[in-house]
mmCIF file of C-alpha atoms in Angstrom:
data_model
loop_
_atom_site.group_PDB
_atom_site.id
_atom_site.type_symbol
_atom_site.label_atom_id
_atom_site.label_comp_id
_atom_site.label_asym_id
_atom_site.label_seq_id
_atom_site.Cartn_x
_atom_site.Cartn_y
_atom_site.Cartn_z
ATOM 1 C CA UNK R 1 -0.080 0.144 0.154
ATOM 2 C CA UNK R 2 1.158 3.420 -0.867
ATOM 3 C CA UNK R 3 1.498 5.763 1.896
ATOM 4 C CA UNK R 4 -0.800 9.266 1.574
ATOM 5 C CA UNK R 5 1.180 11.988 3.249
ATOM 6 C CA UNK R 6 -2.101 13.942 3.521
ATOM 7 C CA UNK R 7 -4.367 11.617 5.855
ATOM 8 C CA UNK R 8 -3.884 9.636 8.982
ATOM 9 C CA UNK R 9 -6.300 7.328 7.438
ATOM 10 C CA UNK R 10 -3.391 5.557 5.608
ATOM 11 C CA UNK R 11 -1.809 4.654 9.058
ATOM 12 C CA UNK R 12 -4.664 3.254 10.545
ATOM 13 C CA UNK R 13 -5.235 1.180 7.281
ATOM 14 C CA UNK R 14 -2.217 -0.391 8.113
ATOM 15 C CA UNK R 15 -2.965 -1.102 11.641
ATOM 16 C CA UNK R 16 -1.315 1.753 13.465
ATOM 17 C CA UNK R 17 -2.876 2.780 16.395
ATOM 18 C CA UNK R 18 -3.692 6.786 16.479
ATOM 19 C CA UNK R 19 -3.920 8.016 19.797
ATOM 20 C CA UNK R 20 -4.470 11.894 20.386
ATOM 21 C CA UNK R 21 -2.490 13.095 23.607
ATOM 22 C CA UNK R 22 -1.277 16.495 25.203
ATOM 23 C CA UNK R 23 1.834 17.580 26.871
ATOM 24 C CA UNK R 24 1.435 17.934 30.547
ATOM 25 C CA UNK R 25 3.955 19.043 33.246
ATOM 26 C CA UNK R 26 4.116 17.123 36.336
ATOM 27 C CA UNK R 27 6.147 17.937 39.649
ATOM 28 C CA UNK R 28 8.585 15.443 40.413
ATOM 29 C CA UNK R 29 6.899 14.655 44.131
ATOM 30 C CA UNK R 30 3.529 13.930 42.193
ATOM 31 C CA UNK R 31 4.851 11.341 39.524
ATOM 32 C CA UNK R 32 4.188 8.441 41.847
ATOM 33 C CA UNK R 33 0.550 9.628 42.604
ATOM 34 C CA UNK R 34 -0.114 10.501 38.818
ATOM 35 C CA UNK R 35 1.056 7.244 37.698
ATOM 36 C CA UNK R 36 -0.304 5.209 40.631
ATOM 37 C CA UNK R 37 2.716 3.335 40.627
ATOM 38 C CA UNK R 38 3.790 0.859 43.295
ATOM 39 C CA UNK R 39 7.467 1.454 42.545
ATOM 40 C CA UNK R 40 8.730 4.865 43.766
ATOM 41 C CA UNK R 41 9.052 6.825 40.743
ATOM 42 C CA UNK R 42 9.910 10.045 42.390
ATOM 43 C CA UNK R 43 12.517 8.381 44.608
ATOM 44 C CA UNK R 44 14.630 7.794 41.789
ATOM 45 C CA UNK R 45 17.141 11.020 40.962
ATOM 46 C CA UNK R 46 15.882 13.427 38.389
ATOM 47 C CA UNK R 47 14.343 16.653 37.830
ATOM 48 C CA UNK R 48 12.237 19.171 39.712
ATOM 49 C CA UNK R 49 9.538 18.567 37.081
ATOM 50 C CA UNK R 50 8.875 15.873 34.044
ATOM 51 C CA UNK R 51 6.921 16.410 30.698
ATOM 52 C CA UNK R 52 4.147 13.593 30.226
ATOM 53 C CA UNK R 53 2.318 12.546 27.245
ATOM 54 C CA UNK R 54 -1.044 12.240 28.720
ATOM 55 C CA UNK R 55 -3.424 10.371 26.136
ATOM 56 C CA UNK R 56 -6.289 9.737 28.709
ATOM 57 C CA UNK R 57 -5.771 6.260 28.508
ATOM 58 C CA UNK R 58 -2.405 5.004 30.071
ATOM 59 C CA UNK R 59 -0.037 8.001 29.413
ATOM 60 C CA UNK R 60 1.535 5.413 26.705
ATOM 61 C CA UNK R 61 3.108 3.062 29.666
ATOM 62 C CA UNK R 62 2.042 -0.118 28.015
ATOM 63 C CA UNK R 63 4.640 0.911 25.348
ATOM 64 C CA UNK R 64 8.244 -0.472 25.161
ATOM 65 C CA UNK R 65 9.682 2.861 24.132
ATOM 66 C CA UNK R 66 8.821 6.455 22.809
ATOM 67 C CA UNK R 67 10.259 8.113 19.878
ATOM 68 C CA UNK R 68 10.071 11.740 19.890
ATOM 69 C CA UNK R 69 10.364 13.302 16.656
ATOM 70 C CA UNK R 70 11.568 16.552 18.262
ATOM 71 C CA UNK R 71 13.764 17.937 20.802
ATOM 72 C CA UNK R 72 11.558 20.899 21.535
ATOM 73 C CA UNK R 73 10.649 19.378 24.829
ATOM 74 C CA UNK R 74 10.490 21.643 27.775
ATOM 75 C CA UNK R 75 11.041 18.986 30.734
ATOM 76 C CA UNK R 76 12.848 15.573 31.249
ATOM 77 C CA UNK R 77 11.062 12.639 30.474
ATOM 78 C CA UNK R 78 9.954 10.746 33.496
ATOM 79 C CA UNK R 79 12.966 8.347 34.700
ATOM 80 C CA UNK R 80 11.305 4.963 34.201
ATOM 81 C CA UNK R 81 10.610 5.416 30.329
ATOM 82 C CA UNK R 82 12.800 4.679 27.560
ATOM 83 C CA UNK R 83 12.743 7.258 24.704
ATOM 84 C CA UNK R 84 14.825 8.020 21.627
ATOM 85 C CA UNK R 85 14.594 11.252 19.669
ATOM 86 C CA UNK R 86 14.569 11.949 16.193
ATOM 87 C CA UNK R 87 16.588 15.589 15.604
ATOM 88 C CA UNK R 88 16.695 17.483 12.421
ATOM 89 C CA UNK R 89 19.037 20.342 13.068
ATOM 90 C CA UNK R 90 20.745 22.979 15.414
ATOM 91 C CA UNK R 91 20.414 26.005 12.975
ATOM 92 C CA UNK R 92 20.532 28.054 15.883
ATOM 93 C CA UNK R 93 24.395 27.107 16.306
ATOM 94 C CA UNK R 94 25.118 28.882 13.405
ATOM 95 C CA UNK R 95 22.884 31.874 13.524
ATOM 96 C CA UNK R 96 22.193 32.620 17.141
ATOM 97 C CA UNK R 97 20.597 35.807 16.695
ATOM 98 C CA UNK R 98 17.311 33.526 15.197
ATOM 99 C CA UNK R 99 16.687 32.783 18.514
ATOM 100 C CA UNK R 100 15.211 35.005 21.337
ATOM 101 C CA UNK R 101 16.065 35.108 24.914
ATOM 102 C CA UNK R 102 13.350 33.219 26.117
ATOM 103 C CA UNK R 103 14.058 30.331 23.380
ATOM 104 C CA UNK R 104 17.827 30.261 24.892
ATOM 105 C CA UNK R 105 16.648 29.895 28.034
ATOM 106 C CA UNK R 106 14.736 26.717 27.272
ATOM 107 C CA UNK R 107 17.728 25.279 25.299
ATOM 108 C CA UNK R 108 19.683 23.857 28.145
ATOM 109 C CA UNK R 109 16.540 21.781 29.105
ATOM 110 C CA UNK R 110 16.069 20.707 25.299
ATOM 111 C CA UNK R 111 19.660 19.436 25.237
ATOM 112 C CA UNK R 112 19.645 17.723 28.846
ATOM 113 C CA UNK R 113 16.460 15.654 27.441
ATOM 114 C CA UNK R 114 18.622 15.014 24.313
ATOM 115 C CA UNK R 115 21.691 13.859 25.752
ATOM 116 C CA UNK R 116 19.761 11.369 28.183
ATOM 117 C CA UNK R 117 17.647 9.759 25.219
ATOM 118 C CA UNK R 118 18.755 5.790 25.091
ATOM 119 C CA UNK R 119 19.269 6.957 21.353
ATOM 120 C CA UNK R 120 19.159 9.758 19.030
ATOM 121 C CA UNK R 121 18.578 9.894 15.148
ATOM 122 C CA UNK R 122 19.133 12.087 12.649
ATOM 123 C CA UNK R 123 19.342 11.981 8.946
ATOM 124 C CA UNK R 124 22.413 13.963 8.140
ATOM 125 C CA UNK R 125 26.067 13.544 9.585
ATOM 126 C CA UNK R 126 25.797 17.274 10.209
ATOM 127 C CA UNK R 127 23.360 17.125 12.479
ATOM 128 C CA UNK R 128 24.581 14.060 14.251
ATOM 129 C CA UNK R 129 27.671 16.031 14.952
ATOM 130 C CA UNK R 130 25.980 18.943 16.090
ATOM 131 C CA UNK R 131 24.055 16.384 18.509
ATOM 132 C CA UNK R 132 27.580 15.177 19.901
ATOM 133 C CA UNK R 133 29.414 18.268 20.289
ATOM 134 C CA UNK R 134 26.623 20.983 20.873
ATOM 135 C CA UNK R 135 23.971 19.249 22.712
ATOM 136 C CA UNK R 136 26.559 16.708 24.475
ATOM 137 C CA UNK R 137 24.955 13.389 22.763
ATOM 138 C CA UNK R 138 26.996 10.220 23.545
ATOM 139 C CA UNK R 139 28.629 9.401 20.203
ATOM 140 C CA UNK R 140 27.566 5.681 20.865
ATOM 141 C CA UNK R 141 24.089 6.389 20.967
ATOM 142 C CA UNK R 142 23.861 8.798 17.802
ATOM 143 C CA UNK R 143 22.746 7.336 14.527
ATOM 144 C CA UNK R 144 22.424 8.770 10.783
ATOM 145 C CA UNK R 145 19.365 6.973 9.020
ATOM 146 C CA UNK R 146 19.379 6.828 5.261
ATOM 147 C CA UNK R 147 17.967 9.948 3.244
ATOM 148 C CA UNK R 148 14.939 9.221 1.774
ATOM 149 C CA UNK R 149 12.444 10.862 -1.104
ATOM 150 C CA UNK R 150 9.330 9.816 -2.031
ATOM 151 C CA UNK R 151 7.860 12.702 -4.384
ATOM 152 C CA UNK R 152 4.296 13.696 -3.351
ATOM 153 C CA UNK R 153 1.457 12.443 -5.502
ATOM 154 C CA UNK R 154 0.773 16.020 -6.803
ATOM 155 C CA UNK R 155 4.290 15.776 -8.440
ATOM 156 C CA UNK R 156 4.209 12.479 -9.665
ATOM 157 C CA UNK R 157 0.734 12.891 -11.251
ATOM 158 C CA UNK R 158 2.480 15.527 -13.653
ATOM 159 C CA UNK R 159 3.782 14.530 -17.062
ATOM 160 C CA UNK R 160 5.485 17.872 -17.582
ATOM 161 C CA UNK R 161 8.958 18.058 -18.451
ATOM 162 C CA UNK R 162 11.901 15.340 -17.107
ATOM 163 C CA UNK R 163 15.519 15.793 -17.312
ATOM 164 C CA UNK R 164 15.831 13.800 -20.207
ATOM 165 C CA UNK R 165 13.496 16.291 -22.175
ATOM 166 C CA UNK R 166 15.929 19.104 -22.248
ATOM 167 C CA UNK R 167 14.837 21.197 -25.258
ATOM 168 C CA UNK R 168 11.104 21.348 -23.877
ATOM 169 C CA UNK R 169 9.654 24.655 -22.457
ATOM 170 C CA UNK R 170 10.825 28.241 -22.735
ATOM 171 C CA UNK R 171 14.499 29.391 -22.956
ATOM 172 C CA UNK R 172 16.268 30.545 -20.237
ATOM 173 C CA UNK R 173 15.708 34.415 -20.950
ATOM 174 C CA UNK R 174 11.981 33.672 -20.756
ATOM 175 C CA UNK R 175 12.157 32.219 -17.514
ATOM 176 C CA UNK R 176 12.217 32.850 -13.747
ATOM 177 C CA UNK R 177 14.308 32.302 -10.784
ATOM 178 C CA UNK R 178 11.980 30.547 -8.183
ATOM 179 C CA UNK R 179 13.292 31.279 -4.675
ATOM 180 C CA UNK R 180 11.291 29.225 -1.833
ATOM 181 C CA UNK R 181 12.091 30.403 1.373
ATOM 182 C CA UNK R 182 10.981 31.651 5.006
ATOM 183 C CA UNK R 183 11.157 34.476 6.961
ATOM 184 C CA UNK R 184 13.760 33.545 9.101
ATOM 185 C CA UNK R 185 17.267 35.073 9.443
ATOM 186 C CA UNK R 186 19.028 31.812 8.458
ATOM 187 C CA UNK R 187 18.525 32.078 5.064
ATOM 188 C CA UNK R 188 20.616 34.927 4.185
ATOM 189 C CA UNK R 189 18.080 37.462 2.566
ATOM 190 C CA UNK R 190 20.255 40.273 2.732
ATOM 191 C CA UNK R 191 23.249 38.282 0.878
ATOM 192 C CA UNK R 192 20.552 36.896 -1.338
ATOM 193 C CA UNK R 193 19.258 40.415 -2.484
ATOM 194 C CA UNK R 194 23.105 41.832 -3.046
ATOM 195 C CA UNK R 195 23.775 38.810 -5.661
ATOM 196 C CA UNK R 196 20.195 39.134 -7.246
ATOM 197 C CA UNK R 197 20.349 42.925 -7.724
ATOM 198 C CA UNK R 198 23.757 42.513 -9.182
ATOM 199 C CA UNK R 199 22.706 39.769 -11.806
ATOM 200 C CA UNK R 200 19.449 41.371 -12.600
ATOM 201 C CA UNK R 201 21.417 44.655 -13.578
ATOM 202 C CA UNK R 202 22.150 42.822 -16.784
ATOM 203 C CA UNK R 203 19.097 41.133 -17.822
ATOM 204 C CA UNK R 204 15.085 41.209 -17.205
ATOM 205 C CA UNK R 205 14.274 37.980 -15.638
ATOM 206 C CA UNK R 206 11.826 37.813 -12.618
ATOM 207 C CA UNK R 207 12.247 36.140 -8.994
ATOM 208 C CA UNK R 208 9.418 34.647 -7.902
ATOM 209 C CA UNK R 209 9.535 34.287 -4.187
ATOM 210 C CA UNK R 210 7.450 31.567 -2.062
ATOM 211 C CA UNK R 211 6.991 30.500 1.495
ATOM 212 C CA UNK R 212 4.614 31.410 4.218
ATOM 213 C CA UNK R 213 4.200 34.903 5.096
ATOM 214 C CA UNK R 214 7.172 35.754 2.851
ATOM 215 C CA UNK R 215 4.781 38.667 1.763
ATOM 216 C CA UNK R 216 5.863 40.111 4.869
ATOM 217 C CA UNK R 217 9.283 41.065 2.884
ATOM 218 C CA UNK R 218 7.414 43.272 0.175
ATOM 219 C CA UNK R 219 7.798 46.933 0.585
ATOM 220 C CA UNK R 220 4.706 47.568 -1.348
ATOM 221 C CA UNK R 221 2.751 45.587 1.495
ATOM 222 C CA UNK R 222 1.637 48.233 3.674
ATOM 223 C CA UNK R 223 0.198 45.728 6.292
ATOM 224 C CA UNK R 224 2.742 42.881 6.569
ATOM 225 C CA UNK R 225 1.323 39.764 8.491
ATOM 226 C CA UNK R 226 4.944 39.465 10.495
ATOM 227 C CA UNK R 227 6.914 42.508 11.744
ATOM 228 C CA UNK R 228 10.403 41.869 13.166
ATOM 229 C CA UNK R 229 13.581 43.966 12.855
ATOM 230 C CA UNK R 230 15.097 41.113 10.102
ATOM 231 C CA UNK R 231 11.917 41.645 8.273
ATOM 232 C CA UNK R 232 12.188 45.179 8.068
ATOM 233 C CA UNK R 233 15.853 45.144 7.190
ATOM 234 C CA UNK R 234 14.930 43.142 4.158
ATOM 235 C CA UNK R 235 11.864 45.464 3.369
ATOM 236 C CA UNK R 236 14.440 48.693 3.476
ATOM 237 C CA UNK R 237 17.219 46.940 1.262
ATOM 238 C CA UNK R 238 14.284 46.194 -1.398
ATOM 239 C CA UNK R 239 12.827 49.595 -1.112
ATOM 240 C CA UNK R 240 16.400 51.296 -1.738
ATOM 241 C CA UNK R 241 16.514 49.372 -5.191
ATOM 242 C CA UNK R 242 14.772 50.028 -8.188
ATOM 243 C CA UNK R 243 16.089 46.647 -9.465
ATOM 244 C CA UNK R 244 14.852 44.598 -7.007
ATOM 245 C CA UNK R 245 11.436 46.318 -6.920
ATOM 246 C CA UNK R 246 10.921 45.564 -10.593
ATOM 247 C CA UNK R 247 12.238 41.857 -10.574
ATOM 248 C CA UNK R 248 10.952 40.527 -7.054
ATOM 249 C CA UNK R 249 7.291 38.746 -7.149
ATOM 250 C CA UNK R 250 6.196 37.956 -3.717
ATOM 251 C CA UNK R 251 3.861 34.821 -4.220
ATOM 252 C CA UNK R 252 3.726 34.102 -0.513
ATOM 253 C CA UNK R 253 2.406 30.560 0.169
ATOM 254 C CA UNK R 254 1.087 28.688 -3.062
ATOM 255 C CA UNK R 255 -0.743 25.438 -3.294
ATOM 256 C CA UNK R 256 1.066 22.452 -4.507
ATOM 257 C CA UNK R 257 0.110 22.767 -7.991
ATOM 258 C CA UNK R 258 0.888 26.183 -8.286
ATOM 259 C CA UNK R 259 4.024 25.681 -6.888
ATOM 260 C CA UNK R 260 4.993 22.665 -9.191
ATOM 261 C CA UNK R 261 4.160 25.304 -12.180
ATOM 262 C CA UNK R 262 6.358 27.938 -11.027
ATOM 263 C CA UNK R 263 9.183 25.343 -10.603
ATOM 264 C CA UNK R 264 8.752 23.781 -13.782
ATOM 265 C CA UNK R 265 9.002 26.771 -15.496
ATOM 266 C CA UNK R 266 11.936 28.249 -13.547
ATOM 267 C CA UNK R 267 15.609 28.742 -14.868
ATOM 268 C CA UNK R 268 16.577 27.477 -11.256
ATOM 269 C CA UNK R 269 15.315 26.860 -7.844
ATOM 270 C CA UNK R 270 17.726 29.034 -5.542
ATOM 271 C CA UNK R 271 18.142 27.360 -1.901
ATOM 272 C CA UNK R 272 19.733 30.443 0.368
ATOM 273 C CA UNK R 273 19.962 28.963 3.935
ATOM 274 C CA UNK R 274 22.487 27.455 5.744
ATOM 275 C CA UNK R 275 23.427 25.669 9.096
ATOM 276 C CA UNK R 276 19.969 23.569 8.859
ATOM 277 C CA UNK R 277 19.191 19.905 7.797
ATOM 278 C CA UNK R 278 19.194 20.768 4.083
ATOM 279 C CA UNK R 279 16.291 21.231 1.778
ATOM 280 C CA UNK R 280 14.556 18.404 -0.212
ATOM 281 C CA UNK R 281 13.630 21.456 -2.763
ATOM 282 C CA UNK R 282 16.487 20.581 -4.792
ATOM 283 C CA UNK R 283 15.070 16.801 -5.482
ATOM 284 C CA UNK R 284 11.479 18.203 -6.649
ATOM 285 C CA UNK R 285 13.235 20.515 -8.842
ATOM 286 C CA UNK R 286 15.587 17.439 -10.206
ATOM 287 C CA UNK R 287 12.250 15.666 -10.636
ATOM 288 C CA UNK R 288 10.846 18.477 -13.098
ATOM 289 C CA UNK R 289 14.001 18.926 -14.845
ATOM 290 C CA UNK R 290 14.941 22.104 -13.038
ATOM 291 C CA UNK R 291 18.584 22.829 -11.937
ATOM 292 C CA UNK R 292 19.521 24.003 -8.091
ATOM 293 C CA UNK R 293 21.682 27.104 -7.234
ATOM 294 C CA UNK R 294 22.203 26.538 -3.530
ATOM 295 C CA UNK R 295 24.418 27.872 -0.717
ATOM 296 C CA UNK R 296 27.272 25.332 0.022
ATOM 297 C CA UNK R 297 26.950 23.676 3.438
ATOM 298 C CA UNK R 298 27.548 20.045 4.821
ATOM 299 C CA UNK R 299 23.877 19.236 5.027
ATOM 300 C CA UNK R 300 23.101 20.254 1.304
ATOM 301 C CA UNK R 301 26.276 18.261 0.197
ATOM 302 C CA UNK R 302 24.808 15.089 1.487
ATOM 303 C CA UNK R 303 21.356 15.172 0.144
ATOM 304 C CA UNK R 304 23.291 16.245 -3.304
ATOM 305 C CA UNK R 305 25.507 13.267 -3.116
ATOM 306 C CA UNK R 306 22.961 10.977 -1.989
ATOM 307 C CA UNK R 307 20.932 11.599 -5.234
ATOM 308 C CA UNK R 308 23.975 12.007 -7.320
ATOM 309 C CA UNK R 309 22.838 15.573 -7.779
ATOM 310 C CA UNK R 310 25.503 18.315 -9.002
ATOM 311 C CA UNK R 311 23.991 21.885 -7.999
ATOM 312 C CA UNK R 312 25.674 25.022 -8.789
ATOM 313 C CA UNK R 313 27.130 26.334 -5.576
ATOM 314 C CA UNK R 314 27.503 29.597 -4.470
ATOM 315 C CA UNK R 315 29.871 30.658 -1.237
ATOM 316 C CA UNK R 316 28.147 32.994 1.418
ATOM 317 C CA UNK R 317 31.868 33.967 2.138
ATOM 318 C CA UNK R 318 31.894 36.068 -1.256
ATOM 319 C CA UNK R 319 29.300 38.514 -2.362
ATOM 320 C CA UNK R 320 29.985 38.047 -6.116
ATOM 321 C CA UNK R 321 29.756 34.324 -5.579
ATOM 322 C CA UNK R 322 25.891 34.460 -6.133
ATOM 323 C CA UNK R 323 25.938 36.518 -9.256
ATOM 324 C CA UNK R 324 28.591 34.634 -10.702
ATOM 325 C CA UNK R 325 26.874 31.132 -10.363
ATOM 326 C CA UNK R 326 23.342 32.669 -11.769
ATOM 327 C CA UNK R 327 25.452 33.761 -14.844
ATOM 328 C CA UNK R 328 26.717 29.965 -15.203
ATOM 329 C CA UNK R 329 23.050 28.640 -14.867
ATOM 330 C CA UNK R 330 21.855 30.726 -17.263
ATOM 331 C CA UNK R 331 24.586 30.356 -19.921
ATOM 332 C CA UNK R 332 24.602 26.423 -19.447
ATOM 333 C CA UNK R 333 20.994 25.791 -18.900
ATOM 334 C CA UNK R 334 20.626 22.930 -21.012
ATOM 335 C CA UNK R 335 23.760 21.096 -19.884
ATOM 336 C CA UNK R 336 22.847 21.629 -16.281
ATOM 337 C CA UNK R 337 19.021 19.824 -17.202
ATOM 338 C CA UNK R 338 20.772 17.084 -18.911
ATOM 339 C CA UNK R 339 23.034 16.094 -15.890
ATOM 340 C CA UNK R 340 19.977 15.948 -13.621
ATOM 341 C CA UNK R 341 19.141 12.213 -12.462
ATOM 342 C CA UNK R 342 16.311 10.414 -14.024
ATOM 343 C CA UNK R 343 12.859 10.147 -12.233
ATOM 344 C CA UNK R 344 13.874 6.360 -12.025
ATOM 345 C CA UNK R 345 16.769 7.420 -10.205
ATOM 346 C CA UNK R 346 15.423 9.331 -7.889
ATOM 347 C CA UNK R 347 13.158 6.872 -7.027
ATOM 348 C CA UNK R 348 15.398 4.329 -5.945
ATOM 349 C CA UNK R 349 15.537 6.114 -2.620
ATOM 350 C CA UNK R 350 11.689 5.963 -2.278
ATOM 351 C CA UNK R 351 10.579 5.176 1.424
ATOM 352 C CA UNK R 352 9.334 1.781 -0.012
ATOM 353 C CA UNK R 353 12.645 0.885 -1.498
ATOM 354 C CA UNK R 354 14.421 1.847 1.625
ATOM 355 C CA UNK R 355 12.160 -0.020 4.080
ATOM 356 C CA UNK R 356 14.051 -3.292 4.764
ATOM 357 C CA UNK R 357 17.491 -1.082 5.365
ATOM 358 C CA UNK R 358 15.462 1.470 7.495
ATOM 359 C CA UNK R 359 13.597 -1.527 9.646
ATOM 360 C CA UNK R 360 16.827 -3.200 9.905
ATOM 361 C CA UNK R 361 18.809 -0.259 11.308
ATOM 362 C CA UNK R 362 16.298 1.190 13.395
ATOM 363 C CA UNK R 363 15.058 -2.265 14.853
ATOM 364 C CA UNK R 364 18.704 -3.165 15.727
ATOM 365 C CA UNK R 365 18.820 0.455 17.537
ATOM 366 C CA UNK R 366 15.714 0.002 19.183
ATOM 367 C CA UNK R 367 16.487 -3.705 20.443
ATOM 368 C CA UNK R 368 20.054 -2.323 21.768
ATOM 369 C CA UNK R 369 18.194 0.173 23.729
ATOM 370 C CA UNK R 370 15.718 -2.222 25.174
ATOM 371 C CA UNK R 371 18.473 -4.397 26.132
ATOM 372 C CA UNK R 372 20.377 -1.450 27.563
ATOM 373 C CA UNK R 373 23.237 -2.022 25.160
ATOM 374 C CA UNK R 374 23.227 0.912 23.118
ATOM 375 C CA UNK R 375 26.152 2.436 24.873
#
């Protein structure tokens, strides 16, 4: 059975029990009463308070192990429960200004909960290294699972252009640059705007900006949804440039079918972040035969290597690097399209093709944790 990302019904049909819960903070002294436990839980060494996943049934007491798909946990897990954690990135390590004082005050607790986990899973070596050196995870408890990609159904259903069909569609001069982004400062907006301005002075290409609330960057938007110093800085930068005002088009959030249209007709997909877990937009672009232009950092290199992709890289250390990279994409568009992997090749890392390998690796990690040998 194929998994449908848009509904939990697919999991139910596979026999997976779906149980809603809420997170609840419990004082250490009240743990025994809360669990109605004959074992003195609150007599064990631990913290002042704990987080309980209250499902209204048993608080998941019948499970052998919890797998928590986040490290945004505001208190310790009760000491009698085994748990693993799935981590995605520590982008704040590389961009500390994206966190406010309240977020930084909570991070030591998050790091402590992560370091106490029976195991930690990541999808890139970069995040594994960060978990070890930044959050204090024991290297023997940190594991990397294979990178997988399964194109969404709305993308698979498109016949569109494929990498092999390099002569289809508009010529480079009739295309646009697609910039999917978010409002977070780790997307390096000011640097990108400098590079775009230099490149766009030489041609009339448009830049389509997509992403939740990115319309707040538009200086023509008199009532932006979000207001913050970083957003105001970007708005001011665009307002000072007639080139950027002429060429930037803020689409904000768009539905999948609109996004695929924009991607398929783009000169390239522009990926601008650093320090995060990488982006799979590079794979969606390849599916539609659209090259990627990306900042170079370890997680994106891992994604590219896993799928035999060769993005055009630019350096955030060199202000002219982005403009030169855009020139390269514009001048070599057909060659870059022809070098993209086929859809069959991209599908080899589909979740069902990797299921056996995933289960073999994951089950061995869980078994070791339950047996107390994951150290």
